[in-house]
C-alpha cells in the first residue's frame, strides 16, 4: 500500500447543492504542503486506529502501587526490624497455605524501620485450610480493605505483636495498652500469572534499584514497563511517549542477563547501600561518561513521573555521593553499547520483535501523516464562512467531506 498525494485536483466538491453541499476552493499552497508529506510503503494492509491509546488499555498495563497509609483511623507506626521480619515470615507461612506463590520483594539495605509489609501472591492453593474469603480471619486482621476492580490489592490491619514491648518502659501498663492499639498494615497484591508474579518480584526488589539504572536504560533505548523489559521506538517517542515501546521479555533471568547483571547477587538482600550501588554500576549499560539522549531533559532536570523517586534518600545518595566519587576516581569510565547496537542485540535475542518494531513504526508514521493531512485540510478551509455568505455549518461539512476524499479516497 502506497500513500501519496498529488496536485492534479484544482477543486474539491463537497456534497451536492441539492443536499446543502458547497464547493470550496482549496489553495494551491495547501496542495503543495500535502505533496511534501513523506510517502510510506506498507507491506500489506495498513490498520490505522482512530486512537491507539485508551484509558482502559492504560489501566490494564499499569501496575498496582503498593503502600500508602490505608487505615487512617488506626495507629500503624513504623516497625523496627525486630517486629517487621518475624511478622513478615509469619504472614508468609499463613499465606503459603492459600497460595502456590508467595514472596515479599527484597527490602532495601540499611533500612532501620518499615512502614508496612508488602506481599505478592499468585495461584490459589488446591487445598486451602479455609476459603480465601476467610483470609482476614486467618491473619487475625482487625480491619481489611478487599481488592477492587481497578486496584487488585487487599490491605489488612493485623495486630502488633504482644511480645514486642515498648523500649521506653517495658513494665509500664500504659505501654502495654498502647501496644494493643497499634497495628501493622499488610498489603497483599494478587498477580494473575506466574510470569507477572516473578516480574513484579524483580522490579519491586531492593526498593528502587532499577530507578538508579533508569538513565542508563533510557540512553540504551530500553525501559522497564509494568509488564516487561521493553524497547523504545524513537520515531514514535519523538512525538509522544505513550505507545512508543514494544515488549521484549518478562522473564527475570533473561532481563538480568541482557542488562549484564549477575543473577544470584540480585536475589539476595544487599547488606549495604554501597554494595547495591556497586552492583548497579556493574551493569554493561552503565558508564560515567556523559550520554546525550534525544528527547530527554537536560541533566539535572527530573521528569515529572520520577520526581517522587528523585527525593528518596537512596536516589539522593546515588546522585550526590556515589556518582561524583566514582567519576573523580575514574571508575566505570568506559564505552557501552549504543542505542542502535542494543536494538540489534534485542532483535537477535528475540527475533519476532524486529517485525513488531517495524510494523508499529510504519503504522505510526501513516497515522501521523493522516493527522497532518487532516490538520492541513482544516487550515485550508476558510473559518469565517458566514462572511462568504455561507451557512454556519458549512466549514465542518467541508472539512469532513475533504477528509473523506483525500484521506479515505471516497470518489462518490
CSV table of C-alpha atoms in Angstrom, one decimal:
chain,number,residue,atom,x,y,z
A,1,UNK,CA,0.0,0.0,0.0
A,2,UNK,CA,1.4,3.3,-1.1
A,3,UNK,CA,0.1,6.5,0.4
A,4,UNK,CA,0.8,9.6,-1.7
A,5,UNK,CA,-0.9,12.8,-2.7
A,6,UNK,CA,-0.9,14.7,-6.0
A,7,UNK,CA,-1.6,18.3,-7.2
A,8,UNK,CA,-3.9,17.4,-10.1
A,9,UNK,CA,-7.1,18.3,-8.2
A,10,UNK,CA,-7.7,22.0,-8.5
A,11,UNK,CA,-11.0,22.0,-6.7
A,12,UNK,CA,-12.8,19.6,-4.3
A,13,UNK,CA,-16.6,19.4,-4.5
A,14,UNK,CA,-18.2,18.7,-1.1
A,15,UNK,CA,-21.6,17.2,-1.5
A,16,UNK,CA,-24.3,18.3,-3.9
A,17,UNK,CA,-26.1,21.6,-3.9
A,18,UNK,CA,-29.4,19.9,-3.6
A,19,UNK,CA,-28.1,18.3,-0.4
A,20,UNK,CA,-26.8,21.5,1.0
A,21,UNK,CA,-23.3,20.9,-0.2
A,22,UNK,CA,-21.0,23.6,-1.4
A,23,UNK,CA,-17.8,23.9,-3.5
A,24,UNK,CA,-14.8,25.5,-1.6
A,25,UNK,CA,-11.6,26.3,-3.4
A,26,UNK,CA,-8.5,24.7,-1.8
A,27,UNK,CA,-5.4,26.9,-2.2
A,28,UNK,CA,-2.6,25.6,-4.3
A,29,UNK,CA,-0.3,26.2,-1.3
A,30,UNK,CA,-2.3,23.6,0.7
A,31,UNK,CA,-1.9,21.1,-2.1
A,32,UNK,CA,1.8,21.7,-2.2
A,33,UNK,CA,2.1,21.1,1.5
A,34,UNK,CA,0.1,17.9,1.1
A,35,UNK,CA,2.6,16.6,-1.6
A,36,UNK,CA,5.6,17.2,0.7
A,37,UNK,CA,4.4,14.5,3.1
A,38,UNK,CA,6.7,11.6,3.1
A,39,UNK,CA,5.4,8.5,1.3
A,40,UNK,CA,5.2,5.3,3.3
A,41,UNK,CA,5.4,1.9,1.7
A,42,UNK,CA,3.5,-0.8,3.6
A,43,UNK,CA,3.7,-4.5,3.0
A,44,UNK,CA,0.1,-5.5,3.3
A,45,UNK,CA,-2.9,-3.6,4.7
A,46,UNK,CA,-2.5,-0.6,7.0
A,47,UNK,CA,-4.5,-0.6,10.1
A,48,UNK,CA,-4.8,2.9,11.4
A,49,UNK,CA,-6.6,3.1,14.8
A,50,UNK,CA,-8.6,6.2,15.5
A,51,UNK,CA,-6.8,6.3,18.8
A,52,UNK,CA,-4.3,3.7,19.7
A,53,UNK,CA,-4.3,4.7,23.3
A,54,UNK,CA,-7.1,4.5,25.8
A,55,UNK,CA,-7.6,4.9,29.5
A,56,UNK,CA,-8.8,1.3,29.6
A,57,UNK,CA,-5.7,0.0,27.9
A,58,UNK,CA,-3.5,2.1,30.2
A,59,UNK,CA,-5.2,0.8,33.2
A,60,UNK,CA,-4.6,-2.8,32.1
A,61,UNK,CA,-0.9,-2.0,31.7
A,62,UNK,CA,-0.5,-0.1,35.0
A,63,UNK,CA,0.9,-2.0,37.9
A,64,UNK,CA,-0.9,-1.6,41.2
A,65,UNK,CA,1.0,0.6,43.6
A,66,UNK,CA,1.8,-0.9,46.9
A,67,UNK,CA,2.0,1.0,50.1
A,68,UNK,CA,0.4,4.2,51.5
A,69,UNK,CA,-1.5,4.5,54.7
A,70,UNK,CA,-4.9,2.8,54.1
A,71,UNK,CA,-6.1,2.6,57.7
A,72,UNK,CA,-6.2,6.3,58.6
A,73,UNK,CA,-8.2,5.7,61.8
A,74,UNK,CA,-5.8,3.1,63.2
A,75,UNK,CA,-2.3,3.6,64.6
A,76,UNK,CA,0.1,1.9,62.2
A,77,UNK,CA,3.6,3.1,63.3
A,78,UNK,CA,6.8,2.2,61.5
A,79,UNK,CA,8.2,-1.2,62.5
A,80,UNK,CA,11.7,-1.9,63.7
A,81,UNK,CA,13.4,-4.9,62.1
A,82,UNK,CA,12.7,-7.0,65.3
A,83,UNK,CA,9.0,-6.6,64.5
A,84,UNK,CA,9.0,-6.5,60.7
A,85,UNK,CA,10.9,-9.7,59.9
A,86,UNK,CA,9.1,-12.1,62.3
A,87,UNK,CA,5.7,-10.8,61.3
A,88,UNK,CA,6.6,-10.9,57.6
A,89,UNK,CA,7.7,-14.5,57.9
A,90,UNK,CA,4.6,-15.4,59.9
A,91,UNK,CA,2.4,-14.0,57.2
A,92,UNK,CA,4.3,-15.9,54.5
A,93,UNK,CA,3.6,-19.1,56.4
A,94,UNK,CA,-0.1,-18.4,56.7
A,95,UNK,CA,-0.4,-17.3,53.1
A,96,UNK,CA,1.5,-20.3,51.8
A,97,UNK,CA,-1.4,-22.5,52.8
A,98,UNK,CA,-3.7,-20.4,50.5
A,99,UNK,CA,-1.4,-19.6,47.5
A,100,UNK,CA,1.1,-21.5,45.5
A,101,UNK,CA,3.4,-18.5,45.1
A,102,UNK,CA,4.2,-16.1,48.0
A,103,UNK,CA,7.0,-13.6,48.4
A,104,UNK,CA,8.0,-10.2,49.7
A,105,UNK,CA,10.2,-8.2,47.3
A,106,UNK,CA,13.7,-7.9,48.7
A,107,UNK,CA,14.0,-5.0,51.1
A,108,UNK,CA,16.4,-2.1,50.6
A,109,UNK,CA,19.7,-2.3,52.5
A,110,UNK,CA,20.4,-0.4,55.8
A,111,UNK,CA,16.7,0.1,56.3
A,112,UNK,CA,16.1,0.9,60.0
A,113,UNK,CA,12.3,0.9,60.0
A,114,UNK,CA,9.5,-0.4,57.8
A,115,UNK,CA,6.1,1.3,57.1
A,116,UNK,CA,4.2,-1.8,56.1
A,117,UNK,CA,4.6,-5.3,54.8
A,118,UNK,CA,4.3,-5.9,51.0
A,119,UNK,CA,3.5,-9.4,49.9
A,120,UNK,CA,2.9,-10.7,46.3
A,121,UNK,CA,0.9,-13.9,45.8
A,122,UNK,CA,-0.3,-16.0,42.9
A,123,UNK,CA,-2.3,-19.2,42.3
A,124,UNK,CA,-5.0,-20.3,44.8
A,125,UNK,CA,-3.7,-23.4,46.7
A,126,UNK,CA,-5.7,-26.5,45.7
A,127,UNK,CA,-6.4,-27.5,49.3
A,128,UNK,CA,-6.5,-24.4,51.5
A,129,UNK,CA,-7.4,-24.8,55.1
A,130,UNK,CA,-10.4,-22.4,54.6
A,131,UNK,CA,-11.8,-20.4,51.7
A,132,UNK,CA,-9.7,-17.5,50.6
A,133,UNK,CA,-12.6,-15.2,51.5
A,134,UNK,CA,-11.8,-16.1,55.2
A,135,UNK,CA,-8.2,-15.0,54.8
A,136,UNK,CA,-8.8,-12.0,57.0
A,137,UNK,CA,-9.6,-14.3,59.9
A,138,UNK,CA,-6.6,-16.4,59.3
A,139,UNK,CA,-4.4,-13.3,59.5
A,140,UNK,CA,-6.3,-12.2,62.6
A,141,UNK,CA,-6.9,-8.8,61.0
A,142,UNK,CA,-8.7,-6.1,62.9
A,143,UNK,CA,-9.7,-4.4,59.6
A,144,UNK,CA,-9.4,-5.1,55.9
A,145,UNK,CA,-9.9,-3.5,52.5
A,146,UNK,CA,-10.6,-6.1,49.9
A,147,UNK,CA,-9.5,-5.8,46.2
A,148,UNK,CA,-11.5,-3.6,43.9
A,149,UNK,CA,-11.8,-3.9,40.1
A,150,UNK,CA,-9.3,-1.1,39.5
A,151,UNK,CA,-7.0,-1.9,42.4
A,152,UNK,CA,-6.2,-5.7,42.7
A,153,UNK,CA,-4.6,-5.2,46.1
A,154,UNK,CA,-6.0,-6.2,49.5
A,155,UNK,CA,-5.0,-4.4,52.7
A,156,UNK,CA,-5.1,-5.9,56.2
A,157,UNK,CA,-4.5,-4.3,59.6
A,158,UNK,CA,-3.0,-7.0,61.7
A,159,UNK,CA,-2.2,-6.7,65.5
A,160,UNK,CA,1.1,-5.5,66.7
A,161,UNK,CA,2.9,-8.5,68.3
A,162,UNK,CA,2.2,-8.6,72.0
A,163,UNK,CA,5.7,-9.9,72.8
A,164,UNK,CA,7.3,-6.7,71.5
A,165,UNK,CA,7.3,-4.3,74.4
A,166,UNK,CA,8.0,-0.6,74.0
A,167,UNK,CA,11.6,0.2,74.8
A,168,UNK,CA,10.7,3.2,76.9
A,169,UNK,CA,9.4,1.3,79.9
A,170,UNK,CA,8.6,-2.4,79.4
A,171,UNK,CA,6.9,-2.7,82.8
A,172,UNK,CA,4.6,0.2,82.3
A,173,UNK,CA,0.9,-0.9,81.9
A,174,UNK,CA,0.3,2.2,79.7
A,175,UNK,CA,2.9,0.9,77.3
A,176,UNK,CA,1.1,-2.5,77.0
A,177,UNK,CA,-2.2,-0.7,76.5
A,178,UNK,CA,-0.7,1.5,73.7
A,179,UNK,CA,0.8,-1.6,72.2
A,180,UNK,CA,-2.7,-3.2,71.9
A,181,UNK,CA,-3.8,-0.2,70.0
A,182,UNK,CA,-1.1,-0.5,67.4
A,183,UNK,CA,-1.4,-2.4,64.1
A,184,UNK,CA,0.6,-3.4,61.1
A,185,UNK,CA,-0.6,-2.7,57.6
A,186,UNK,CA,-0.2,-5.7,55.3
A,187,UNK,CA,-0.5,-5.0,51.5
A,188,UNK,CA,-1.4,-8.1,49.5
A,189,UNK,CA,-1.1,-8.0,45.7
A,190,UNK,CA,-2.5,-10.9,43.8
A,191,UNK,CA,-0.9,-11.5,40.4
A,192,UNK,CA,-2.8,-13.3,37.6
A,193,UNK,CA,0.1,-15.4,36.2
A,194,UNK,CA,3.4,-16.9,37.4
A,195,UNK,CA,5.1,-14.6,34.9
A,196,UNK,CA,3.7,-11.4,36.3
A,197,UNK,CA,4.4,-12.7,39.8
A,198,UNK,CA,8.1,-13.2,39.1
A,199,UNK,CA,8.3,-10.0,37.1
A,200,UNK,CA,6.8,-7.9,40.0
A,201,UNK,CA,9.2,-9.6,42.4
A,202,UNK,CA,12.1,-8.5,40.1
A,203,UNK,CA,11.0,-4.9,39.6
A,204,UNK,CA,10.0,-4.2,43.2
A,205,UNK,CA,13.1,-5.8,44.8
A,206,UNK,CA,15.6,-3.6,46.6
A,207,UNK,CA,13.2,-0.7,46.8
A,208,UNK,CA,14.3,1.2,43.8
A,209,UNK,CA,17.3,-0.4,42.3
A,210,UNK,CA,16.1,0.0,38.7
A,211,UNK,CA,15.4,3.7,39.4
A,212,UNK,CA,19.1,4.1,39.7
A,213,UNK,CA,19.7,2.3,36.5
A,214,UNK,CA,16.9,4.2,34.7
A,215,UNK,CA,19.1,6.8,32.9
A,216,UNK,CA,21.3,4.0,31.5
A,217,UNK,CA,18.2,2.1,30.3
A,218,UNK,CA,16.8,5.3,28.6
A,219,UNK,CA,20.1,6.0,26.9
A,220,UNK,CA,20.1,2.5,25.6
A,221,UNK,CA,16.5,2.8,24.3
A,222,UNK,CA,15.1,0.4,26.9
A,223,UNK,CA,12.5,0.8,29.6
A,224,UNK,CA,11.0,-1.4,32.3
A,225,UNK,CA,7.3,-1.1,31.9
A,226,UNK,CA,4.8,-2.5,34.4
A,227,UNK,CA,4.8,-5.7,32.4
A,228,UNK,CA,8.1,-6.2,30.6
A,229,UNK,CA,11.5,-5.0,29.6
A,230,UNK,CA,10.6,-3.0,26.5
A,231,UNK,CA,12.3,-1.4,23.5
A,232,UNK,CA,11.6,2.2,22.8
A,233,UNK,CA,10.8,3.3,19.2
A,234,UNK,CA,12.5,6.7,18.7
A,235,UNK,CA,10.4,7.8,15.7
A,236,UNK,CA,7.2,7.5,17.9
A,237,UNK,CA,8.9,8.7,21.0
A,238,UNK,CA,9.8,11.9,19.3
A,239,UNK,CA,6.1,12.8,19.1
A,240,UNK,CA,4.7,11.1,22.1
A,241,UNK,CA,5.6,8.8,25.0
A,242,UNK,CA,2.5,6.6,25.1
A,243,UNK,CA,2.5,3.7,22.7
A,244,UNK,CA,6.2,4.2,21.8
A,245,UNK,CA,7.5,0.8,23.0
A,246,UNK,CA,7.3,-2.9,22.2
A,247,UNK,CA,7.7,-5.6,24.8
A,248,UNK,CA,10.9,-7.7,24.7
A,249,UNK,CA,10.8,-10.2,27.7
A,250,UNK,CA,9.3,-10.5,31.2
A,251,UNK,CA,11.5,-13.4,32.4
A,252,UNK,CA,13.7,-12.1,35.3
A,253,UNK,CA,16.7,-14.2,34.4
A,254,UNK,CA,16.6,-13.1,30.7
A,255,UNK,CA,16.3,-9.4,31.8
A,256,UNK,CA,19.2,-9.6,34.2
A,257,UNK,CA,21.4,-11.3,31.6
A,258,UNK,CA,20.5,-8.7,28.9
A,259,UNK,CA,21.4,-5.9,31.3
A,260,UNK,CA,24.6,-7.5,32.3
A,261,UNK,CA,23.6,-8.0,36.0
A,262,UNK,CA,24.7,-11.1,37.9
A,263,UNK,CA,21.6,-13.2,38.7
A,264,UNK,CA,22.5,-14.8,42.1
A,265,UNK,CA,23.6,-11.4,43.6
A,266,UNK,CA,20.3,-9.8,42.6
A,267,UNK,CA,18.2,-12.3,44.5
A,268,UNK,CA,20.0,-11.7,47.8
A,269,UNK,CA,19.4,-8.7,50.0
A,270,UNK,CA,22.3,-6.2,49.9
A,271,UNK,CA,23.9,-5.7,53.3
A,272,UNK,CA,25.0,-2.1,52.5
A,273,UNK,CA,23.8,0.7,50.2
A,274,UNK,CA,27.3,0.9,48.8
A,275,UNK,CA,27.2,-2.7,47.8
A,276,UNK,CA,23.9,-2.1,45.9
A,277,UNK,CA,25.4,0.9,44.2
A,278,UNK,CA,28.4,-1.1,43.0
A,279,UNK,CA,26.1,-3.8,41.7
A,280,UNK,CA,24.0,-1.3,39.7
A,281,UNK,CA,27.3,0.1,38.3
A,282,UNK,CA,28.4,-3.3,37.2
A,283,UNK,CA,25.7,-3.3,34.5
A,284,UNK,CA,27.1,-3.4,31.0
A,285,UNK,CA,24.9,-0.4,30.2
A,286,UNK,CA,26.3,1.8,32.9
A,287,UNK,CA,29.0,4.4,32.3
A,288,UNK,CA,30.1,7.6,33.9
A,289,UNK,CA,30.6,9.2,30.5
A,290,UNK,CA,28.0,11.8,29.5
A,291,UNK,CA,25.4,10.4,27.1
A,292,UNK,CA,23.2,12.6,25.0
A,293,UNK,CA,19.8,11.1,24.6
A,294,UNK,CA,17.4,12.6,22.0
A,295,UNK,CA,14.2,13.8,23.6
A,296,UNK,CA,15.4,13.7,27.2
A,297,UNK,CA,15.6,16.7,29.6
A,298,UNK,CA,18.9,18.3,30.3
A,299,UNK,CA,21.0,16.8,33.1
A,300,UNK,CA,19.7,17.9,36.5
A,301,UNK,CA,16.1,18.1,35.4
A,302,UNK,CA,13.9,15.4,36.6
A,303,UNK,CA,10.9,14.1,34.8
A,304,UNK,CA,7.5,14.6,36.4
A,305,UNK,CA,7.0,10.8,36.7
A,306,UNK,CA,10.3,10.4,38.5
A,307,UNK,CA,10.1,13.3,41.0
A,308,UNK,CA,8.9,11.0,43.8
A,309,UNK,CA,11.9,8.7,43.3
A,310,UNK,CA,14.3,11.6,43.0
A,311,UNK,CA,13.5,12.8,46.5
A,312,UNK,CA,14.1,9.4,48.1
A,313,UNK,CA,17.3,9.2,50.2
A,314,UNK,CA,18.6,6.2,48.3
A,315,UNK,CA,18.4,8.1,45.0
A,316,UNK,CA,19.9,11.3,46.5
A,317,UNK,CA,22.9,9.3,47.9
A,318,UNK,CA,23.4,7.7,44.5
A,319,UNK,CA,23.3,11.0,42.6
A,320,UNK,CA,25.1,13.3,45.1
A,321,UNK,CA,27.6,10.9,46.6
A,322,UNK,CA,28.3,7.8,44.6
A,323,UNK,CA,28.3,9.1,41.1
A,324,UNK,CA,30.6,12.1,41.8
A,325,UNK,CA,33.0,9.9,43.7
A,326,UNK,CA,33.4,7.2,41.1
A,327,UNK,CA,33.8,9.9,38.4
A,328,UNK,CA,36.6,11.5,40.3
A,329,UNK,CA,38.2,8.1,40.8
A,330,UNK,CA,37.9,7.4,37.1
A,331,UNK,CA,35.9,4.2,37.7
A,332,UNK,CA,33.3,3.0,35.2
A,333,UNK,CA,34.6,5.4,32.6
A,334,UNK,CA,34.0,3.0,29.7
A,335,UNK,CA,32.4,2.5,26.3
A,336,UNK,CA,28.9,1.0,26.4
A,337,UNK,CA,26.7,-0.3,23.6
A,338,UNK,CA,24.9,2.4,21.6
A,339,UNK,CA,21.2,2.5,21.3
A,340,UNK,CA,21.4,1.1,17.8
A,341,UNK,CA,23.6,-1.8,18.9
A,342,UNK,CA,21.2,-2.6,21.8
A,343,UNK,CA,18.3,-2.6,19.4
A,344,UNK,CA,20.0,-5.1,17.1
A,345,UNK,CA,21.0,-7.3,20.1
A,346,UNK,CA,17.4,-7.3,21.2
A,347,UNK,CA,16.2,-8.3,17.7
A,348,UNK,CA,18.8,-11.1,17.7
A,349,UNK,CA,17.8,-12.3,21.1
A,350,UNK,CA,14.1,-12.2,20.4
A,351,UNK,CA,13.6,-12.4,16.6
A,352,UNK,CA,9.8,-11.8,16.5
A,353,UNK,CA,10.4,-8.3,18.0
A,354,UNK,CA,12.0,-7.0,14.8
A,355,UNK,CA,8.8,-7.4,12.7
A,356,UNK,CA,6.7,-6.0,15.6
A,357,UNK,CA,9.0,-3.0,15.9
A,358,UNK,CA,9.0,-2.2,12.2
A,359,UNK,CA,5.2,-2.7,11.8
A,360,UNK,CA,4.5,-0.4,14.8
A,361,UNK,CA,6.9,2.3,13.5
A,362,UNK,CA,5.3,2.1,10.0
A,363,UNK,CA,1.7,2.2,11.3
A,364,UNK,CA,2.5,5.2,13.5
A,365,UNK,CA,4.1,7.1,10.5
A,366,UNK,CA,0.9,6.5,8.5
A,367,UNK,CA,-1.2,7.7,11.4
A,368,UNK,CA,0.9,10.7,11.9
A,369,UNK,CA,0.7,11.7,8.2
A,370,UNK,CA,-3.0,11.2,8.2
A,371,UNK,CA,-3.3,13.5,11.2
A,372,UNK,CA,-1.1,16.0,9.4
A,373,UNK,CA,-3.3,15.9,6.4
A,374,UNK,CA,-6.4,16.5,8.5
A,375,UNK,CA,-4.7,19.4,10.1
A,376,UNK,CA,-3.8,20.9,6.7
A,377,UNK,CA,-7.3,20.4,5.5
A,378,UNK,CA,-8.7,22.3,8.5
A,379,UNK,CA,-6.2,25.1,8.0
A,380,UNK,CA,-7.0,25.3,4.2
A,381,UNK,CA,-10.8,25.7,4.7
A,382,UNK,CA,-11.9,29.3,5.5
A,383,UNK,CA,-13.0,29.7,9.0
A,384,UNK,CA,-15.4,32.7,8.6
A,385,UNK,CA,-17.8,31.1,6.2
A,386,UNK,CA,-20.6,33.5,7.2
A,387,UNK,CA,-18.5,36.3,5.7
A,388,UNK,CA,-18.6,34.4,2.5
A,389,UNK,CA,-22.4,34.2,2.6
A,390,UNK,CA,-22.4,30.5,3.5
A,391,UNK,CA,-24.4,28.8,6.3
A,392,UNK,CA,-22.8,28.4,9.7
A,393,UNK,CA,-22.2,24.6,9.5
A,394,UNK,CA,-20.6,24.8,6.1
A,395,UNK,CA,-17.0,24.7,7.3
A,396,UNK,CA,-17.5,21.5,9.3
A,397,UNK,CA,-19.2,19.8,6.4
A,398,UNK,CA,-16.5,20.9,4.1
A,399,UNK,CA,-13.7,19.6,6.4
A,400,UNK,CA,-15.5,16.2,6.8
A,401,UNK,CA,-16.1,15.9,3.1
A,402,UNK,CA,-12.5,16.7,2.2
A,403,UNK,CA,-11.2,14.2,4.8
A,404,UNK,CA,-13.4,11.5,3.0
A,405,UNK,CA,-12.0,12.4,-0.4
A,406,UNK,CA,-8.3,13.0,0.5
A,407,UNK,CA,-7.8,10.5,3.3
A,408,UNK,CA,-10.4,7.8,2.7
A,409,UNK,CA,-10.3,8.0,-1.1
A,410,UNK,CA,-14.1,8.5,-1.3
A,411,UNK,CA,-14.9,9.0,-5.0
A,412,UNK,CA,-18.7,9.2,-4.6
